[in-house]
């Protein structure tokens, strides 16, 4: 039988039961581990205290070393002075240091005569200059030493040969006029220049200060500290009678301690002193660059440590018992505070599960805990579902700009709604792009028809013809400036480019301009027979003057007017805005039509000119009238034939571009032109294809790969090639039957390759499907 209990009672029973079990388990565990834990903490504290005071001692000695280094470095350029000047300057510096630092017993410097006296020939011999405190007075000493040779066993000789700093082991010294013995050490810093030992500077320091410092180190009751030098001399000890004595003869386990200190920076052990056990922690440290190490040790009685452990254990148990009592009361209160709002939350969630979204039924819970978080989450859920419903209604109305914010990165419903809106926006964008493309095509076709009419009505006067064309073309493509340049070949020996008409800012501009072929941008466009489009117009190329001042267009377009690779002139357009690709294609197309018309106009003009000349000479050449008439008929027939062939050629080109996919390559295989049919088939823009290589996206068989270089070499040699190729574009593979034809210039040199391709992808796919069905 299933027993049904209220959540409140379940919480009380479960939590109190688990708490009691955990409490007794904790007591058992702590009984075994708190001693070791507390002991480790105390040991770590002793070690940290040892390191702290060791660093304080090191800092005081480092200060003296730095002062001695500064003194030595101050004489680095001693070679610029005489021996007497060096001695005088040294005494002045020593005097100043001794006067300002009365805690230093003596300040001294030993100069090698070999370093300061150029006449000194021996590698030994020195002068020692000293200032020392004696009976409260500062006394000066100047001594000549080692004039007969160095004492090879002396510390001075060792430092001289090793050229290193030193912290001298403590030693007892009695100054003249005083019976007091002083334990002191010496700080030594060499002056080495160009690898030559020149001098040794140093201070003699009384060690009484460290005795006072060590007496103050008492981290625990009955604990004490001891300071030991490199050679094991006791520098400071609570018992002043052992100061200056070797540690191995005074300290318990002294030899073992000194042996361990030579190995490690830190060292801890247990020793027994007069039947009392002590825990000992040592910390070693070096001063400046001196190799000598000093050691600070702190002794703490084991009974003090044990007392601390017992005290902390007792406190811990009392705290745990008190905590158990407080926990029981808190659990009782929490059980009631949790269940009340949970009932409210359950009712609201029940409504939500039935699809009832009512913002007025939000929860008001201010418990400041997870229950309040549950209430807030339910309120957020209500708001979110309400916003989601509102958002879905707006989307249903067609408002794709309705705002919606996901609850989090993991909001699946919100993500689905946003993806739905994104899909609708994408579909709308595609529809707009389709309409835009249709508008462009309609604009293109209407423009072609419009200019076909313009070309038909102007065929006699090139100037009027040119202005009518540039006026309408500039207006139609929304350009700022327009100009037409034609090639003047009246004199075959002096061909040049002539500005025929310009248009800008609603007024016709007549300017005389003559340009040589290949000169400037216009001349280059004629020479290369290629379109030039620039988004950075050369400064000062031209300006437009208006009531607003002078301005320079930002884009420039030059399109060659050519037919059958023969250039008749250039259309120049400039604008303050970029000229779009479809407009450039339109201008190029119109340029071809203009070129064809200009060709006919020129023929008409030449014909008229010949007729005029014929008329003037008719009186003189009456006998040849019949012959001239026949020539005129033949000329007219030629004109008609030329116009017919021109129209046929244009029709053939249009038919070719309509029925085939046409791509032009340079002789290195780079795309230089592509027709609209190919762009429409592959879904690419002209700028994405121009400049790419023939091999890009091409799927070649092993035979095609091995013959690829030979394939292009044959084309460059004028051999027509036919291929069946596969091209992968945007994840789609197309199969083409292709014909590659070399295109020649007037010197019969191959200048480019024309590819005419037919798409047989569907046919290949159908054949493959048939084979698969037959195979089944």
PDB file of N, CA, C and O in Angstrom, residues 484-489 495-498 517-518 521-532 558-571 588 591-592 594-599 602 746 751-752:
ATOM      1  N   UNK A 484      31.303  61.464 -76.052  1.00  0.00           N
ATOM      2  CA  UNK A 484      31.559  60.494 -77.116  1.00  0.00           C
ATOM      3  C   UNK A 484      32.804  60.947 -77.874  1.00  0.00           C
ATOM      4  O   UNK A 484      32.923  62.109 -78.280  1.00  0.00           O
ATOM      5  N   UNK A 485      33.730  60.009 -78.002  1.00  0.00           N
ATOM      6  CA  UNK A 485      34.947  60.227 -78.780  1.00  0.00           C
ATOM      7  C   UNK A 485      34.904  59.300 -79.986  1.00  0.00           C
ATOM      8  O   UNK A 485      34.589  58.109 -79.849  1.00  0.00           O
ATOM      9  N   UNK A 486      35.229  59.821 -81.173  1.00  0.00           N
ATOM     10  CA  UNK A 486      35.274  59.007 -82.383  1.00  0.00           C
ATOM     11  C   UNK A 486      36.678  59.053 -82.975  1.00  0.00           C
ATOM     12  O   UNK A 486      37.403  60.050 -82.834  1.00  0.00           O
ATOM     13  N   UNK A 487      37.031  57.980 -83.649  1.00  0.00           N
ATOM     14  CA  UNK A 487      38.330  57.915 -84.329  1.00  0.00           C
ATOM     15  C   UNK A 487      38.212  58.631 -85.668  1.00  0.00           C
ATOM     16  O   UNK A 487      37.348  58.311 -86.497  1.00  0.00           O
ATOM     17  N   UNK A 488      39.065  59.627 -85.861  1.00  0.00           N
ATOM     18  CA  UNK A 488      39.109  60.379 -87.118  1.00  0.00           C
ATOM     19  C   UNK A 488      40.193  59.755 -87.992  1.00  0.00           C
ATOM     20  O   UNK A 488      41.388  59.879 -87.704  1.00  0.00           O
ATOM     21  N   UNK A 489      39.753  59.056 -89.016  1.00  0.00           N
ATOM     22  CA  UNK A 489      40.702  58.404 -89.918  1.00  0.00           C
ATOM     23  C   UNK A 489      40.618  58.982 -91.330  1.00  0.00           C
ATOM     24  O   UNK A 489      40.857  58.282 -92.328  1.00  0.00           O
ATOM     25  N   UNK A 495      45.863  59.215 -87.869  1.00  0.00           N
ATOM     26  CA  UNK A 495      44.637  58.862 -87.156  1.00  0.00           C
ATOM     27  C   UNK A 495      44.698  59.426 -85.745  1.00  0.00           C
ATOM     28  O   UNK A 495      45.735  59.371 -85.092  1.00  0.00           O
ATOM     29  N   UNK A 496      43.597  59.959 -85.255  1.00  0.00           N
ATOM     30  CA  UNK A 496      43.534  60.456 -83.887  1.00  0.00           C
ATOM     31  C   UNK A 496      42.104  60.325 -83.379  1.00  0.00           C
ATOM     32  O   UNK A 496      41.166  60.034 -84.140  1.00  0.00           O
ATOM     33  N   UNK A 497      41.955  60.544 -82.071  1.00  0.00           N
ATOM     34  CA  UNK A 497      40.643  60.434 -81.427  1.00  0.00           C
ATOM     35  C   UNK A 497      40.106  61.840 -81.242  1.00  0.00           C
ATOM     36  O   UNK A 497      40.797  62.727 -80.719  1.00  0.00           O
ATOM     37  N   UNK A 498      38.842  62.023 -81.649  1.00  0.00           N
ATOM     38  CA  UNK A 498      38.255  63.357 -81.637  1.00  0.00           C
ATOM     39  C   UNK A 498      37.019  63.372 -80.744  1.00  0.00           C
ATOM     40  O   UNK A 498      36.181  62.467 -80.804  1.00  0.00           O
ATOM     41  N   UNK A 517      45.937  58.077 -80.224  1.00  0.00           N
ATOM     42  CA  UNK A 517      45.628  56.700 -79.818  1.00  0.00           C
ATOM     43  C   UNK A 517      46.715  56.212 -78.846  1.00  0.00           C
ATOM     44  O   UNK A 517      47.913  56.317 -79.125  1.00  0.00           O
ATOM     45  N   UNK A 518      46.260  55.666 -77.694  1.00  0.00           N
ATOM     46  CA  UNK A 518      47.186  55.198 -76.664  1.00  0.00           C
ATOM     47  C   UNK A 518      47.493  56.246 -75.623  1.00  0.00           C
ATOM     48  O   UNK A 518      48.143  55.953 -74.615  1.00  0.00           O
ATOM     49  N   UNK A 521      43.505  57.886 -70.686  1.00  0.00           N
ATOM     50  CA  UNK A 521      42.569  56.789 -70.480  1.00  0.00           C
ATOM     51  C   UNK A 521      41.763  56.498 -71.742  1.00  0.00           C
ATOM     52  O   UNK A 521      41.524  55.342 -72.096  1.00  0.00           O
ATOM     53  N   UNK A 522      41.341  57.593 -72.454  1.00  0.00           N
ATOM     54  CA  UNK A 522      40.568  57.389 -73.674  1.00  0.00           C
ATOM     55  C   UNK A 522      41.423  56.700 -74.728  1.00  0.00           C
ATOM     56  O   UNK A 522      40.984  55.748 -75.390  1.00  0.00           O
ATOM     57  N   UNK A 523      42.646  57.169 -74.896  1.00  0.00           N
ATOM     58  CA  UNK A 523      43.530  56.553 -75.877  1.00  0.00           C
ATOM     59  C   UNK A 523      43.843  55.104 -75.541  1.00  0.00           C
ATOM     60  O   UNK A 523      43.949  54.246 -76.422  1.00  0.00           O
ATOM     61  N   UNK A 524      43.989  54.821 -74.233  1.00  0.00           N
ATOM     62  CA  UNK A 524      44.261  53.437 -73.824  1.00  0.00           C
ATOM     63  C   UNK A 524      43.057  52.541 -74.086  1.00  0.00           C
ATOM     64  O   UNK A 524      43.193  51.388 -74.490  1.00  0.00           O
ATOM     65  N   UNK A 525      41.848  53.096 -73.846  1.00  0.00           N
ATOM     66  CA  UNK A 525      40.624  52.315 -74.085  1.00  0.00           C
ATOM     67  C   UNK A 525      40.515  51.940 -75.561  1.00  0.00           C
ATOM     68  O   UNK A 525      40.138  50.816 -75.904  1.00  0.00           O
ATOM     69  N   UNK A 526      40.853  52.891 -76.470  1.00  0.00           N
ATOM     70  CA  UNK A 526      40.804  52.608 -77.906  1.00  0.00           C
ATOM     71  C   UNK A 526      41.858  51.567 -78.277  1.00  0.00           C
ATOM     72  O   UNK A 526      41.597  50.619 -79.024  1.00  0.00           O
ATOM     73  N   UNK A 527      43.039  51.749 -77.746  1.00  0.00           N
ATOM     74  CA  UNK A 527      44.146  50.859 -78.100  1.00  0.00           C
ATOM     75  C   UNK A 527      43.896  49.424 -77.614  1.00  0.00           C
ATOM     76  O   UNK A 527      44.148  48.466 -78.334  1.00  0.00           O
ATOM     77  N   UNK A 528      43.394  49.278 -76.363  1.00  0.00           N
ATOM     78  CA  UNK A 528      43.199  47.938 -75.789  1.00  0.00           C
ATOM     79  C   UNK A 528      41.847  47.359 -76.145  1.00  0.00           C
ATOM     80  O   UNK A 528      41.614  46.162 -75.956  1.00  0.00           O
ATOM     81  N   UNK A 529      40.907  48.226 -76.619  1.00  0.00           N
ATOM     82  CA  UNK A 529      39.553  47.790 -76.985  1.00  0.00           C
ATOM     83  C   UNK A 529      38.867  47.090 -75.825  1.00  0.00           C
ATOM     84  O   UNK A 529      38.142  46.112 -75.999  1.00  0.00           O
ATOM     85  N   UNK A 530      39.140  47.557 -74.607  1.00  0.00           N
ATOM     86  CA  UNK A 530      38.562  46.975 -73.395  1.00  0.00           C
ATOM     87  C   UNK A 530      37.913  48.066 -72.559  1.00  0.00           C
ATOM     88  O   UNK A 530      38.376  49.213 -72.537  1.00  0.00           O
ATOM     89  N   UNK A 531      36.852  47.679 -71.829  1.00  0.00           N
ATOM     90  CA  UNK A 531      36.155  48.616 -70.950  1.00  0.00           C
ATOM     91  C   UNK A 531      37.031  48.965 -69.749  1.00  0.00           C
ATOM     92  O   UNK A 531      37.704  48.094 -69.186  1.00  0.00           O
ATOM     93  N   UNK A 532      37.024  50.243 -69.375  1.00  0.00           N
ATOM     94  CA  UNK A 532      37.769  50.704 -68.195  1.00  0.00           C
ATOM     95  C   UNK A 532      36.758  51.273 -67.201  1.00  0.00           C
ATOM     96  O   UNK A 532      35.980  52.172 -67.535  1.00  0.00           O
ATOM     97  N   UNK A 558      34.717  54.033 -69.192  1.00  0.00           N
ATOM     98  CA  UNK A 558      35.052  54.212 -70.599  1.00  0.00           C
ATOM     99  C   UNK A 558      34.763  52.897 -71.319  1.00  0.00           C
ATOM    100  O   UNK A 558      35.325  51.851 -70.953  1.00  0.00           O
ATOM    101  N   UNK A 559      33.871  52.949 -72.321  1.00  0.00           N
ATOM    102  CA  UNK A 559      33.456  51.756 -73.053  1.00  0.00           C
ATOM    103  C   UNK A 559      33.819  51.936 -74.522  1.00  0.00           C
ATOM    104  O   UNK A 559      33.399  52.931 -75.148  1.00  0.00           O
ATOM    105  N   UNK A 560      34.586  51.012 -75.100  1.00  0.00           N
ATOM    106  CA  UNK A 560      34.919  51.129 -76.519  1.00  0.00           C
ATOM    107  C   UNK A 560      33.699  50.800 -77.391  1.00  0.00           C
ATOM    108  O   UNK A 560      32.970  49.838 -77.108  1.00  0.00           O
ATOM    109  N   UNK A 561      33.470  51.596 -78.400  1.00  0.00           N
ATOM    110  CA  UNK A 561      32.403  51.315 -79.375  1.00  0.00           C
ATOM    111  C   UNK A 561      33.044  50.516 -80.492  1.00  0.00           C
ATOM    112  O   UNK A 561      33.825  51.047 -81.285  1.00  0.00           O
ATOM    113  N   UNK A 562      32.728  49.218 -80.514  1.00  0.00           N
ATOM    114  CA  UNK A 562      33.400  48.372 -81.486  1.00  0.00           C
ATOM    115  C   UNK A 562      32.412  47.373 -82.064  1.00  0.00           C
ATOM    116  O   UNK A 562      31.420  46.991 -81.430  1.00  0.00           O
ATOM    117  N   UNK A 563      32.699  46.957 -83.279  1.00  0.00           N
ATOM    118  CA  UNK A 563      31.947  45.907 -83.936  1.00  0.00           C
ATOM    119  C   UNK A 563      32.945  45.085 -84.744  1.00  0.00           C
ATOM    120  O   UNK A 563      33.819  45.635 -85.434  1.00  0.00           O
ATOM    121  N   UNK A 564      32.816  43.784 -84.640  1.00  0.00           N
ATOM    122  CA  UNK A 564      33.775  42.882 -85.301  1.00  0.00           C
ATOM    123  C   UNK A 564      35.214  43.230 -84.915  1.00  0.00           C
ATOM    124  O   UNK A 564      36.120  43.242 -85.762  1.00  0.00           O
ATOM    125  N   UNK A 565      35.413  43.545 -83.597  1.00  0.00           N
ATOM    126  CA  UNK A 565      36.739  43.862 -83.043  1.00  0.00           C
ATOM    127  C   UNK A 565      37.346  45.131 -83.631  1.00  0.00           C
ATOM    128  O   UNK A 565      38.548  45.386 -83.458  1.00  0.00           O
ATOM    129  N   UNK A 566      36.551  45.922 -84.354  1.00  0.00           N
ATOM    130  CA  UNK A 566      37.033  47.190 -84.894  1.00  0.00           C
ATOM    131  C   UNK A 566      36.467  48.304 -84.020  1.00  0.00           C
ATOM    132  O   UNK A 566      35.251  48.409 -83.848  1.00  0.00           O
ATOM    133  N   UNK A 567      37.348  49.117 -83.434  1.00  0.00           N
ATOM    134  CA  UNK A 567      36.935  50.177 -82.526  1.00  0.00           C
ATOM    135  C   UNK A 567      36.696  51.449 -83.331  1.00  0.00           C
ATOM    136  O   UNK A 567      37.566  51.896 -84.097  1.00  0.00           O
ATOM    137  N   UNK A 568      35.489  52.047 -83.131  1.00  0.00           N
ATOM    138  CA  UNK A 568      35.140  53.280 -83.817  1.00  0.00           C
ATOM    139  C   UNK A 568      35.211  54.499 -82.893  1.00  0.00           C
ATOM    140  O   UNK A 568      35.186  55.623 -83.366  1.00  0.00           O
ATOM    141  N   UNK A 569      35.250  54.256 -81.584  1.00  0.00           N
ATOM    142  CA  UNK A 569      35.310  55.379 -80.659  1.00  0.00           C
ATOM    143  C   UNK A 569      35.120  54.901 -79.225  1.00  0.00           C
ATOM    144  O   UNK A 569      35.180  53.701 -78.935  1.00  0.00           O
ATOM    145  N   UNK A 570      34.883  55.868 -78.325  1.00  0.00           N
ATOM    146  CA  UNK A 570      34.766  55.563 -76.890  1.00  0.00           C
ATOM    147  C   UNK A 570      33.605  56.359 -76.314  1.00  0.00           C
ATOM    148  O   UNK A 570      33.430  57.543 -76.625  1.00  0.00           O
ATOM    149  N   UNK A 571      32.798  55.683 -75.469  1.00  0.00           N
ATOM    150  CA  UNK A 571      31.787  56.367 -74.665  1.00  0.00           C
ATOM    151  C   UNK A 571      32.379  56.584 -73.274  1.00  0.00           C
ATOM    152  O   UNK A 571      32.840  55.634 -72.636  1.00  0.00           O
ATOM    153  N   UNK A 588      27.666  48.949 -72.890  1.00  0.00           N
ATOM    154  CA  UNK A 588      28.493  48.166 -73.819  1.00  0.00           C
ATOM    155  C   UNK A 588      27.671  47.726 -75.028  1.00  0.00           C
ATOM    156  O   UNK A 588      28.137  47.808 -76.178  1.00  0.00           O
ATOM    157  N   UNK A 591      27.005  50.618 -77.136  1.00  0.00           N
ATOM    158  CA  UNK A 591      28.241  50.973 -77.831  1.00  0.00           C
ATOM    159  C   UNK A 591      28.438  50.151 -79.087  1.00  0.00           C
ATOM    160  O   UNK A 591      28.896  50.657 -80.125  1.00  0.00           O
ATOM    161  N   UNK A 592      28.065  48.855 -79.029  1.00  0.00           N
ATOM    162  CA  UNK A 592      28.174  48.015 -80.226  1.00  0.00           C
ATOM    163  C   UNK A 592      27.212  48.505 -81.310  1.00  0.00           C
ATOM    164  O   UNK A 592      27.577  48.572 -82.493  1.00  0.00           O
ATOM    165  N   UNK A 594      25.985  51.542 -81.579  1.00  0.00           N
ATOM    166  CA  UNK A 594      26.468  52.841 -82.078  1.00  0.00           C
ATOM    167  C   UNK A 594      27.592  52.628 -83.081  1.00  0.00           C
ATOM    168  O   UNK A 594      27.662  53.303 -84.121  1.00  0.00           O
ATOM    169  N   UNK A 595      28.509  51.670 -82.754  1.00  0.00           N
ATOM    170  CA  UNK A 595      29.630  51.416 -83.647  1.00  0.00           C
ATOM    171  C   UNK A 595      29.138  50.975 -85.024  1.00  0.00           C
ATOM    172  O   UNK A 595      29.647  51.414 -86.067  1.00  0.00           O
ATOM    173  N   UNK A 596      28.109  50.090 -85.011  1.00  0.00           N
ATOM    174  CA  UNK A 596      27.577  49.627 -86.295  1.00  0.00           C
ATOM    175  C   UNK A 596      26.952  50.790 -87.073  1.00  0.00           C
ATOM    176  O   UNK A 596      27.138  50.922 -88.300  1.00  0.00           O
ATOM    177  N   UNK A 597      26.232  51.651 -86.336  1.00  0.00           N
ATOM    178  CA  UNK A 597      25.594  52.797 -86.996  1.00  0.00           C
ATOM    179  C   UNK A 597      26.631  53.787 -87.505  1.00  0.00           C
ATOM    180  O   UNK A 597      26.521  54.330 -88.612  1.00  0.00           O
ATOM    181  N   UNK A 598      27.661  54.029 -86.645  1.00  0.00           N
ATOM    182  CA  UNK A 598      28.729  54.952 -87.058  1.00  0.00           C
ATOM    183  C   UNK A 598      29.419  54.448 -88.317  1.00  0.00           C
ATOM    184  O   UNK A 598      29.774  55.226 -89.216  1.00  0.00           O
ATOM    185  N   UNK A 599      29.580  53.131 -88.343  1.00  0.00           N
ATOM    186  CA  UNK A 599      30.204  52.558 -89.537  1.00  0.00           C
ATOM    187  C   UNK A 599      29.394  52.912 -90.787  1.00  0.00           C
ATOM    188  O   UNK A 599      29.933  53.338 -91.810  1.00  0.00           O
ATOM    189  N   UNK A 602      29.557  56.721 -91.429  1.00  0.00           N
ATOM    190  CA  UNK A 602      30.817  57.114 -92.076  1.00  0.00           C
ATOM    191  C   UNK A 602      30.807  56.759 -93.561  1.00  0.00           C
ATOM    192  O   UNK A 602      31.306  57.513 -94.403  1.00  0.00           O
ATOM    193  N   UNK A 746      44.771  41.674 -86.795  1.00  0.00           N
ATOM    194  CA  UNK A 746      44.997  41.958 -88.214  1.00  0.00           C
ATOM    195  C   UNK A 746      46.306  41.345 -88.731  1.00  0.00           C
ATOM    196  O   UNK A 746      46.500  41.219 -89.942  1.00  0.00           O
ATOM    197  N   UNK A 751      44.947  36.329 -80.420  1.00  0.00           N
ATOM    198  CA  UNK A 751      44.913  37.275 -79.287  1.00  0.00           C
ATOM    199  C   UNK A 751      43.968  36.818 -78.186  1.00  0.00           C
ATOM    200  O   UNK A 751      44.075  37.286 -77.052  1.00  0.00           O
ATOM    201  N   UNK A 752      43.015  35.938 -78.514  1.00  0.00           N
ATOM    202  CA  UNK A 752      42.130  35.415 -77.475  1.00  0.00           C
ATOM    203  C   UNK A 752      41.459  34.144 -77.993  1.00  0.00           C
ATOM    204  O   UNK A 752      41.574  33.793 -79.180  1.00  0.00           O
TER     205      UNK A 752
END
